[in-house]
Short mmCIF file of C-alpha atoms and ligand atoms in Angstrom, two decimals:
data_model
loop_
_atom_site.label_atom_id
_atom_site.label_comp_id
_atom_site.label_asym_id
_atom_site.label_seq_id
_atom_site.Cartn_x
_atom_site.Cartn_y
_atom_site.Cartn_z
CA UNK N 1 -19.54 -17.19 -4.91
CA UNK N 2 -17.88 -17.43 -8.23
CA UNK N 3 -19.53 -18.55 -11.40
CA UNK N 4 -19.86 -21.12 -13.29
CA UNK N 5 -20.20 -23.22 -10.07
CA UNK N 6 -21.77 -26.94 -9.68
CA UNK N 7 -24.35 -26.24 -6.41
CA UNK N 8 -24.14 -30.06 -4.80
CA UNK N 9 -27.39 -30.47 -2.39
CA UNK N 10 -25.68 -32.71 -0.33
CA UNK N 11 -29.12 -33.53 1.43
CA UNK N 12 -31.00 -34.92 -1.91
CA UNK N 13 -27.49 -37.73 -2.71
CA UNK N 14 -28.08 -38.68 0.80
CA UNK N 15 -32.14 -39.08 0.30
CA UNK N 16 -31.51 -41.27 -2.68
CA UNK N 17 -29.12 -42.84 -1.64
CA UNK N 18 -30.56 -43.71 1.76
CA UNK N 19 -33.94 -44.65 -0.19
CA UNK N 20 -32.21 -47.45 -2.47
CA UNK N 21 -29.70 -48.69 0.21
CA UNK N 22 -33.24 -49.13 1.81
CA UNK N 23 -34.92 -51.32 -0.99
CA UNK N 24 -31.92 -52.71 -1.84
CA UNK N 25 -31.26 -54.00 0.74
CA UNK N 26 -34.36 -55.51 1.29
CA UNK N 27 -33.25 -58.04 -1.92
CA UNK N 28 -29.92 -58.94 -0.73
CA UNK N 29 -27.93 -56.31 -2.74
CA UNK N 30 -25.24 -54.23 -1.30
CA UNK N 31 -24.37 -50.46 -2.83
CA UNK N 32 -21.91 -49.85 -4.34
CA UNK N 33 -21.93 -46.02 -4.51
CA UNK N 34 -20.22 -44.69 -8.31
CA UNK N 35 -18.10 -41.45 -7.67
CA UNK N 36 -16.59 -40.78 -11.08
CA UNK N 37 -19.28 -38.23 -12.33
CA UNK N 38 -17.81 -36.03 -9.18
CA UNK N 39 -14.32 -36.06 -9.65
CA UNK N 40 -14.07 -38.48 -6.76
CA UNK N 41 -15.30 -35.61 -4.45
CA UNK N 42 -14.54 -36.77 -0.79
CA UNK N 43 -17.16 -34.62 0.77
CA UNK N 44 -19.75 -36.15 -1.79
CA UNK N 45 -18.30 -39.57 -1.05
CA UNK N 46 -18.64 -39.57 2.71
CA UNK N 47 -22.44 -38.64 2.35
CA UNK N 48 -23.20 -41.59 0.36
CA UNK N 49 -20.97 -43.68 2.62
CA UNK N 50 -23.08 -42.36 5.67
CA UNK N 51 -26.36 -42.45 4.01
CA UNK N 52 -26.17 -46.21 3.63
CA UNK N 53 -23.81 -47.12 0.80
CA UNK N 54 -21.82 -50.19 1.49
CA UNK N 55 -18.47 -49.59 -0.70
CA UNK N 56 -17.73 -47.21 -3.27
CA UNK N 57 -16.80 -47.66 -7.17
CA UNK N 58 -14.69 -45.12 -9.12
CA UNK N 59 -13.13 -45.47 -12.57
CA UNK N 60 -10.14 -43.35 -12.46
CA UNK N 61 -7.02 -44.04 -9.73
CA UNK N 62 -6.54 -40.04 -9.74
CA UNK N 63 -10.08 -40.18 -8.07
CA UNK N 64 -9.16 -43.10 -5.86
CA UNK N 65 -6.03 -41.29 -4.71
CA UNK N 66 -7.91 -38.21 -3.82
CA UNK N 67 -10.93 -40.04 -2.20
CA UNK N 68 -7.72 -41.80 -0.02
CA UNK N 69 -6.58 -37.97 0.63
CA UNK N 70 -9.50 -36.41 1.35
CA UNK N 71 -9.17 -39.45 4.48
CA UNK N 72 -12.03 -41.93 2.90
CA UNK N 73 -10.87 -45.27 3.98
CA UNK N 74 -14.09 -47.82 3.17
CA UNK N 75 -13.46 -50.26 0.33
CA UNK N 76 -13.49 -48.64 -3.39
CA UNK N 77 -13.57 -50.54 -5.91
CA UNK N 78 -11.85 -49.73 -9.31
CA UNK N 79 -14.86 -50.03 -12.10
CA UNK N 80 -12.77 -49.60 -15.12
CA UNK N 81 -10.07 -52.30 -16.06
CA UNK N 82 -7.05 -51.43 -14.63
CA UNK N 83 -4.19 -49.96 -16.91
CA UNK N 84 -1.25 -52.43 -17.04
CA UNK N 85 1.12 -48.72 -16.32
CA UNK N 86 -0.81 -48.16 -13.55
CA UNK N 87 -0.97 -51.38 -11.53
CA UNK N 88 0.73 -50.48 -8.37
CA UNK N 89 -1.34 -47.20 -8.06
CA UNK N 90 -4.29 -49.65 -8.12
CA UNK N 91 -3.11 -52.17 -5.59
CA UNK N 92 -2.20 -49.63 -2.80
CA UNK N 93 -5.06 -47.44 -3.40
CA UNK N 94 -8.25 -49.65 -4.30
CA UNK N 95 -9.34 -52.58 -2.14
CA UNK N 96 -10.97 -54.52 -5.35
CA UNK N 97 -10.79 -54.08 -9.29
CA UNK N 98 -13.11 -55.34 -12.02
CA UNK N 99 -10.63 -57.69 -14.72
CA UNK N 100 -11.48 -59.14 -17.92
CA UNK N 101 -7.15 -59.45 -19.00
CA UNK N 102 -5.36 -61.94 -17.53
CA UNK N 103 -2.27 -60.61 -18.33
CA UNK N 104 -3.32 -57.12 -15.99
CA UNK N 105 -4.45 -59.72 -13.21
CA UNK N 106 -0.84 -60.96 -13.75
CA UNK N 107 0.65 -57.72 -13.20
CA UNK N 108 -2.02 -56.88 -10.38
CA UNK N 109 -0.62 -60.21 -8.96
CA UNK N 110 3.01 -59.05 -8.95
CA UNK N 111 2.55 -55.55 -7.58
CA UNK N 112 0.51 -57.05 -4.74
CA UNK N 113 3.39 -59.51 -4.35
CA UNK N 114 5.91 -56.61 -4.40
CA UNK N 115 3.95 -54.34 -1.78
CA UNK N 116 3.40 -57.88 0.24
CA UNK N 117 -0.20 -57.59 -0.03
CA UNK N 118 -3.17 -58.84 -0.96
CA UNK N 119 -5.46 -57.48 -4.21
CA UNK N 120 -8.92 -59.06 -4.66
CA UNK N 121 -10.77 -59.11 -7.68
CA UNK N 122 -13.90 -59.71 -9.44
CA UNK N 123 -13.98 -61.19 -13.00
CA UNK N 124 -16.48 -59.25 -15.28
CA UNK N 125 -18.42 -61.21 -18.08
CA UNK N 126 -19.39 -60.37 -21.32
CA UNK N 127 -23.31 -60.84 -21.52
CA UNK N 128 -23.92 -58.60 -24.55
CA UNK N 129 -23.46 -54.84 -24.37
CA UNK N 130 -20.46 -55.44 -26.13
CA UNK N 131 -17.92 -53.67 -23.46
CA UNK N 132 -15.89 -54.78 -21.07
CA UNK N 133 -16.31 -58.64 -20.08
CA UNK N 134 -14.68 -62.17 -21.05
CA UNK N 135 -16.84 -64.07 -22.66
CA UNK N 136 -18.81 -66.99 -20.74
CA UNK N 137 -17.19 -70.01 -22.30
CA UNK N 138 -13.65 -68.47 -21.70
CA UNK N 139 -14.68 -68.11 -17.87
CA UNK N 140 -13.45 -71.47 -16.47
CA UNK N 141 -9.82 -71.10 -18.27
CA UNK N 142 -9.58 -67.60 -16.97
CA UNK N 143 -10.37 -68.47 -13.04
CA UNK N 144 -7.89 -71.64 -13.24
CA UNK N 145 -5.18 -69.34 -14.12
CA UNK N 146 -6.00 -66.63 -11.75
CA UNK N 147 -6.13 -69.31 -9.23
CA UNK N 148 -2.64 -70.28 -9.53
CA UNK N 149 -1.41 -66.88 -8.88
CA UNK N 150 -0.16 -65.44 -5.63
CA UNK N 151 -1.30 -62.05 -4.13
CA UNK N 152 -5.01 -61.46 -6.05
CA UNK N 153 -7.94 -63.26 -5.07
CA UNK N 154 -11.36 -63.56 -7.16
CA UNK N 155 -13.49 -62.71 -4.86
CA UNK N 156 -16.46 -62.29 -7.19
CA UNK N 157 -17.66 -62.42 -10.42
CA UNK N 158 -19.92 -59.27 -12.59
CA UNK N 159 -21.58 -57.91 -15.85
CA UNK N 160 -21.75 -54.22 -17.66
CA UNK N 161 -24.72 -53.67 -19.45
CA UNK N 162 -26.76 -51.03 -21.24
CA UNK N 163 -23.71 -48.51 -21.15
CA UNK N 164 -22.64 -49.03 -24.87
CA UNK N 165 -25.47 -50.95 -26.66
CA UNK N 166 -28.59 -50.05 -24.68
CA UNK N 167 -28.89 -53.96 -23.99
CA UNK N 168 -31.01 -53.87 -20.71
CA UNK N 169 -30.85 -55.60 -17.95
CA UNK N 170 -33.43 -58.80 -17.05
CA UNK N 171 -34.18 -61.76 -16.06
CA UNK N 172 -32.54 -63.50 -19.01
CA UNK N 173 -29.16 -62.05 -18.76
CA UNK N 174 -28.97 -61.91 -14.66
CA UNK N 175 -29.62 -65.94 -14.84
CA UNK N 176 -26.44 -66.55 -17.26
CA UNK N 177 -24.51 -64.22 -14.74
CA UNK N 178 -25.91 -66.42 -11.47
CA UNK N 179 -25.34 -69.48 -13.45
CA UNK N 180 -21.15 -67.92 -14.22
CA UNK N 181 -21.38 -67.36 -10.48
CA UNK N 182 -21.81 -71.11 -9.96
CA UNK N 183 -19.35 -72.54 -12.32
CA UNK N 184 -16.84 -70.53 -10.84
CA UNK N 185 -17.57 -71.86 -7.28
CA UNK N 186 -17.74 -75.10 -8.46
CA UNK N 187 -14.59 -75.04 -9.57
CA UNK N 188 -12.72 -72.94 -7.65
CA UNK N 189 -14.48 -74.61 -4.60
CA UNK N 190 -15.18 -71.26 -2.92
CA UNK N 191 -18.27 -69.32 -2.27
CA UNK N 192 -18.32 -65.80 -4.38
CA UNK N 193 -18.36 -62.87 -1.86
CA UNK N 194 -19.53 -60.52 -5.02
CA UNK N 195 -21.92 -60.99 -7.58
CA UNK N 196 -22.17 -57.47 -8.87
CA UNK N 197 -24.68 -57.14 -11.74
CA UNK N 198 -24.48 -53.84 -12.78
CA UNK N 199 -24.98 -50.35 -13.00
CA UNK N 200 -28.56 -47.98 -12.77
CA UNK N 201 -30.07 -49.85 -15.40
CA UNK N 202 -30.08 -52.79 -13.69
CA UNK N 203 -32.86 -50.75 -11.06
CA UNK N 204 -36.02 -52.12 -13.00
CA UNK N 205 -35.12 -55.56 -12.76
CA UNK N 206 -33.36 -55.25 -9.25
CA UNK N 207 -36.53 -53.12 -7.92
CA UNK N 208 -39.78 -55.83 -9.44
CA UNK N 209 -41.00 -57.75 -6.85
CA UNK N 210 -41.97 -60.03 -9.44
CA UNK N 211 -37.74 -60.43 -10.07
CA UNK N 212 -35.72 -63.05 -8.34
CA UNK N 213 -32.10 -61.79 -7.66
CA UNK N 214 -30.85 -65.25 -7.59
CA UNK N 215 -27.20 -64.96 -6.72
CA UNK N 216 -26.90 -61.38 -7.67
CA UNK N 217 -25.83 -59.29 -4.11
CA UNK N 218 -24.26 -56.10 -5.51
CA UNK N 219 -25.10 -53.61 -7.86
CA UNK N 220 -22.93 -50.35 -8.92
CA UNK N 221 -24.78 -46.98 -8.74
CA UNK N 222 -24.09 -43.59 -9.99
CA UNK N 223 -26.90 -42.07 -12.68
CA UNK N 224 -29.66 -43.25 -10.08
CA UNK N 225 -28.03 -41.62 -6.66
CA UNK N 226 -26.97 -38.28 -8.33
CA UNK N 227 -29.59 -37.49 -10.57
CA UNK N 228 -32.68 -39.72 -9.21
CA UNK N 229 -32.89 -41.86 -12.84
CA UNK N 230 -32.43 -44.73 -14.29
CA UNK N 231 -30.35 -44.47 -17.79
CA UNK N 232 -32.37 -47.00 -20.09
CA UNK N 233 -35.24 -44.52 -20.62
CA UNK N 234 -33.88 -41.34 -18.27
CA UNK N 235 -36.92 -41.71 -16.29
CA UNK N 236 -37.48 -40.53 -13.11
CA UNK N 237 -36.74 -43.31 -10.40
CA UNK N 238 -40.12 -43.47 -8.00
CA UNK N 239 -39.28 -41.20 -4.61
CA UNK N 240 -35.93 -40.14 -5.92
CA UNK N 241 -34.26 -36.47 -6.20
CA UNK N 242 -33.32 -35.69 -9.75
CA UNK N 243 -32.46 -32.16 -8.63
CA UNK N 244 -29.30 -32.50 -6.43
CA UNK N 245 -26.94 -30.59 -8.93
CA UNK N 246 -27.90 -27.40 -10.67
CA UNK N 247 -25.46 -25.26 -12.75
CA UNK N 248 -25.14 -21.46 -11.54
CA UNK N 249 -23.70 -19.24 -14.57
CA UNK N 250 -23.89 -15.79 -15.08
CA UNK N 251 -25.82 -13.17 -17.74
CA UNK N 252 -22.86 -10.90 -19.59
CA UNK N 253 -25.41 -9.57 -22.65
CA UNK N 254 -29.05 -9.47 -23.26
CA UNK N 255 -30.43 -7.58 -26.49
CA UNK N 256 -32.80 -7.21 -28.71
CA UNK N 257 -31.74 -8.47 -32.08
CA UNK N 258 -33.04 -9.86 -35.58
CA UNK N 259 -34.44 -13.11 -35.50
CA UNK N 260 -32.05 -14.56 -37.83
CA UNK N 261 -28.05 -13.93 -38.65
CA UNK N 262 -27.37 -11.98 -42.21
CA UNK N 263 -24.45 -12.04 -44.48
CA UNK N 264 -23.36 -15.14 -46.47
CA UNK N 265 -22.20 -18.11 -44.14
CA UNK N 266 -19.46 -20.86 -43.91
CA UNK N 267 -19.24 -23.36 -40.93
CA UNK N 268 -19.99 -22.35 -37.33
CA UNK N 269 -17.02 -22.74 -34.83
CA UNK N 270 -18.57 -26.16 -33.88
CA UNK N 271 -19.37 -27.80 -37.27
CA UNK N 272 -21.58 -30.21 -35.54
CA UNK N 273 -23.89 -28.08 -35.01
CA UNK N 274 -26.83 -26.78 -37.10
CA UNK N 275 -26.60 -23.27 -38.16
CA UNK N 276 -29.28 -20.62 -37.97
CA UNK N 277 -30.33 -19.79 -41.79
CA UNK N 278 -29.58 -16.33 -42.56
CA UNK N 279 -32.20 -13.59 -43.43
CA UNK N 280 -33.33 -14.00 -47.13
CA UNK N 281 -32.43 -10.40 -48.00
CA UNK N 282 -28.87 -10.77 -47.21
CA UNK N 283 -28.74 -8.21 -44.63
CA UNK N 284 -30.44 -6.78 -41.41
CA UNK N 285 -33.31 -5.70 -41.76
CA UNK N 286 -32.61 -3.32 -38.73
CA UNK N 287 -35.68 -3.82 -37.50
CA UNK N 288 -36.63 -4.15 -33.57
CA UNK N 289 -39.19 -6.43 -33.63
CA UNK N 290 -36.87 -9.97 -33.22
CA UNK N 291 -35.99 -11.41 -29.88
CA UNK N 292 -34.26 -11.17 -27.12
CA UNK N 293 -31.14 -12.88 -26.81
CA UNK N 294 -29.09 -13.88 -23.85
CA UNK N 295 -25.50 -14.72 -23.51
CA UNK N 296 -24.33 -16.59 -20.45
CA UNK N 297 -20.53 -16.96 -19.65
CA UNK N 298 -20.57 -20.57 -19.55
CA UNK N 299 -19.85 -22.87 -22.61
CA UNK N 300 -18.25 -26.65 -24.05
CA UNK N 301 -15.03 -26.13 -21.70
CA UNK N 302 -17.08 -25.94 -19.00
CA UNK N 303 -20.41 -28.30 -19.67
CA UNK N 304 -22.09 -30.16 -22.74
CA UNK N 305 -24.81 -27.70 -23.62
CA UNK N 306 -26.90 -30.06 -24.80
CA UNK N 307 -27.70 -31.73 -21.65
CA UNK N 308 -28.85 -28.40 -19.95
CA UNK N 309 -32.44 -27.63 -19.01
CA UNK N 310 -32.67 -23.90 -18.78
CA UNK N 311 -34.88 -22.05 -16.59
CA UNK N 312 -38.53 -20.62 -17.67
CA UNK N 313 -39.00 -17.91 -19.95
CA UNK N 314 -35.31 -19.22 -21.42
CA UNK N 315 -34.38 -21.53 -24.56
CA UNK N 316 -31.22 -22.78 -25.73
CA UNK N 317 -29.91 -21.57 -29.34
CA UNK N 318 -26.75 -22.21 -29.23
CA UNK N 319 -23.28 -23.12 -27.71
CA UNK N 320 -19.87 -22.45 -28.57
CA UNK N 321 -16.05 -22.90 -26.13
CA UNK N 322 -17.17 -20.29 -23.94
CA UNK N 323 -20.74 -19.06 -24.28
CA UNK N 324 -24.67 -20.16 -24.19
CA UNK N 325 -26.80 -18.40 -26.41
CA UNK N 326 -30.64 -18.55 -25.13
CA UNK N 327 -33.86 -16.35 -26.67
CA UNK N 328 -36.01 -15.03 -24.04
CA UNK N 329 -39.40 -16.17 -24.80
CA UNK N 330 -40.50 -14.29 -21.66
CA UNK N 331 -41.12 -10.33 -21.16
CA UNK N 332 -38.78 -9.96 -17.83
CA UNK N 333 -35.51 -11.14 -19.69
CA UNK N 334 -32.81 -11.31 -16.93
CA UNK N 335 -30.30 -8.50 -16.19
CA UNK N 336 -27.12 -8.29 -16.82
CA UNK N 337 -25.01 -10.05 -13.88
CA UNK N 338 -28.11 -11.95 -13.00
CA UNK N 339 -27.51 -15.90 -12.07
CA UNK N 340 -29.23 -18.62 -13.84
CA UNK N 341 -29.72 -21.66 -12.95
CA UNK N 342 -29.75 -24.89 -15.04
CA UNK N 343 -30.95 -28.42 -14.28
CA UNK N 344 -27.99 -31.27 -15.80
CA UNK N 345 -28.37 -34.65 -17.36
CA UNK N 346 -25.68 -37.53 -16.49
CA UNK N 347 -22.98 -35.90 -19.69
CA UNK N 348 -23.53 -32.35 -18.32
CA UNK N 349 -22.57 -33.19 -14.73
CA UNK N 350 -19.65 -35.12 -15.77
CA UNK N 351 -18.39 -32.60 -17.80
CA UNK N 352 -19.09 -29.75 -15.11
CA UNK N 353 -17.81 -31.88 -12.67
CA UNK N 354 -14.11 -32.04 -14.41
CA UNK N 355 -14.24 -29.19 -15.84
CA UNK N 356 -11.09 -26.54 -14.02
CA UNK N 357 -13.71 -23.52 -14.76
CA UNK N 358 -16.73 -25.18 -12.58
CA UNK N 359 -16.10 -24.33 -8.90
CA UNK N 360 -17.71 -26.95 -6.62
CA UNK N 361 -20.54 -25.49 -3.85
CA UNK N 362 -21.94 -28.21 -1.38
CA UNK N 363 -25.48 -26.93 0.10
CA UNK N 364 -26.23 -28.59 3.25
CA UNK N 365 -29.98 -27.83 3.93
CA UNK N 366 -32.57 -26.65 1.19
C1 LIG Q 1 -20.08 -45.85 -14.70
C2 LIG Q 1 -20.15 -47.29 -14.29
C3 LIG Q 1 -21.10 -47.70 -13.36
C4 LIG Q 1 -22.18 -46.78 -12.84
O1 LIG Q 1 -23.11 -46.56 -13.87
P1 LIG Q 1 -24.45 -45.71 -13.62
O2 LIG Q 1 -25.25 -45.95 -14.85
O3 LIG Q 1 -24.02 -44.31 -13.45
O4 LIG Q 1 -25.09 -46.27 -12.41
C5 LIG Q 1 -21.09 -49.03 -12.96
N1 LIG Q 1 -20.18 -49.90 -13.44
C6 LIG Q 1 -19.23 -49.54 -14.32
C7 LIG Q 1 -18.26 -50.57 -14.80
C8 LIG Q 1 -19.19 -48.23 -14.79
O5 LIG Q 1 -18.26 -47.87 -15.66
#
């Protein structure tokens, strides 16, 4: 096996994704399993399909296309507003897209003329996270027009939230979406197939008995089936895995050296970063009594450092294009060639995930 490589416990996506398909379902709401933080991995893709997920959601068509190679044929929905250039990829590949542009459901409605087919789509709504959405009172303008045009079909209506403001979801903002819900059936004179309203955050409202779900049927999960959280507070989600990826990447120094860096100093390759002070006499002191220092052949082409969790005994210094730099805190410092192993957080295992250098292993059974 070849490092850096992703390991994929195929077994925990399936728990978790099993386990909120369960309670989920229990409220009414269909899954909608995410797949972009995998590079629209078909293996991946099937086990949440199997495991209980109704649909899939990805954000990229290159991820569609190869979900459609790799022979996945359920419904995926596109998540991120289509691309006006990339329209007809969108109609012959996904089944639904989420639109806020009426002039992309325009061109959506022409290449689905063109191919003689049929495009459905769900209008997202603006309820405050300040991303993607039309705003409420533009709703009713936006449906008559999409209406009149041949080929799409709003099938639904949905929300974004917490992604760029933190605003979370509850019982405030899933009422405005119900109440959308209804103002577009009442005038399009149709019942909505898809109220989708939202992503992982959404789980603590969706998952309070205390919460009504009102018209909302569909949620869109990716944070909470891959790494067992929910993204408003990164906690834990009760009975979920949060351990299904781990990064493998392999030891090519460990030594002894000062505890600080001497000589005078400029910027660091990554001028983000904070830079260790240097040694107040200017130069090493030559002395053996610092710490032990690691280098790992993995780095930002491959991974954003800071969303590693290293193993015991090991801290994180440091991180350039192509290396870690840890300190051994503990007196069995690993050997050269030796594998570590590092737990990711949701920007870690999207950059691993695309990353060319990270090779993909699925493990089956722990
Ligand atoms: C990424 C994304 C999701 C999934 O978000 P998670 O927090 O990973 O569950 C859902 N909807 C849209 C529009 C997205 O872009």
């Amino acid at each position: 096996m070849s490092t850096p490589r992703l390991e994929v416990r195929l077994d925990d996506l399936a728990h978790n994704t099993r386990t909120l398909a369960d309670r989920l379902g229990r409220r009414g709401i269909a899954v909608c399993a995410v797949t972009k933080a995998t590079l629209g991995s078909p293996t991946i893709a099937r086990v949440l399909l199997d495991a209980g997920a109704a649909t899939l959601g990805e954000s990229r068509i290159e991820n569609i296309e190869s979900l459609r190679r790799g022979g996945i044929d359920a419904e995926i929905m596109m998540i991120r507003g289509p691309m006006l250039s990339q329209v007809d990829r969108v109609v012959e590949h996904a089944s639904v897209s989420l639109n806020s542009e009426l002039v992309v459901v325009e061109a959506l409605s022409a290449a689905a003329v063109r191919r003689n087919s049929r495009h459905r789509v769900v209008l997202m709504v603006e309820l405050g996270d300040l991303r993607e959405g039309v705003m409420p009172a533009d709703v009713p303008a936006f449906v008559d027009r999409v209406a009149a045009m041949a080929g799409v079909e709003l099938v639904g209506v949905g929300t974004n939230l917490a992604c760029q403001n933190g605003v979370v979801p509850d019982r405030t903002n899933m009422a405005e979406l119900a109440s959308v819900a209804a103002i577009v059936e009442g005038r399009t004179g149709t019942k909505l197939q898809i109220v989708s309203g939202g992503n992982s955050a959404n789980l603590d409202w969706a998952l309070d008995p205390d919460q009504h779900m009102g018209a909302v049927n569909h949620l869109r999960l990716g944070e909470s089936i891959l790494l067992g959280r929910e993204p408003t507070q990164r906690r834990p989600i009760d009975g979920l895995r949060t351990d299904a990826f781990t990064l493998v990447a392999e030891v090519i120094e460990s030594k002894k050296k000062p505890r600080q860096p001497w000589g005078v100093q400029g910027q660091a390759a990554f001028t983000s970063d904070p830079i260790e002070p240097a040694a107040a006499s200017g130069s090493s002191t030559g002395e053996c009594s610092g710490v032990r220092r690691v280098l790992v052949a993995v780095g930002r082409q491959d991974v954003d450092p800071a969303g590693l969790t290293p193993p015991a005994g090991l801290r994180l210094v440091g991180a350039s294009s192509d290396h870690l730099i840890l300190e051994s805190t503990s007196l069995r410092p690993p050997p050269i060639g030796a594998e570590l192993r590092f737990g990711l957080d949701y920007a870690a295992l999207v950059r691993a995930s695309t990353s060319p250098f990270v090779e993909h292993e699925y493990v089956v059974d722990r």
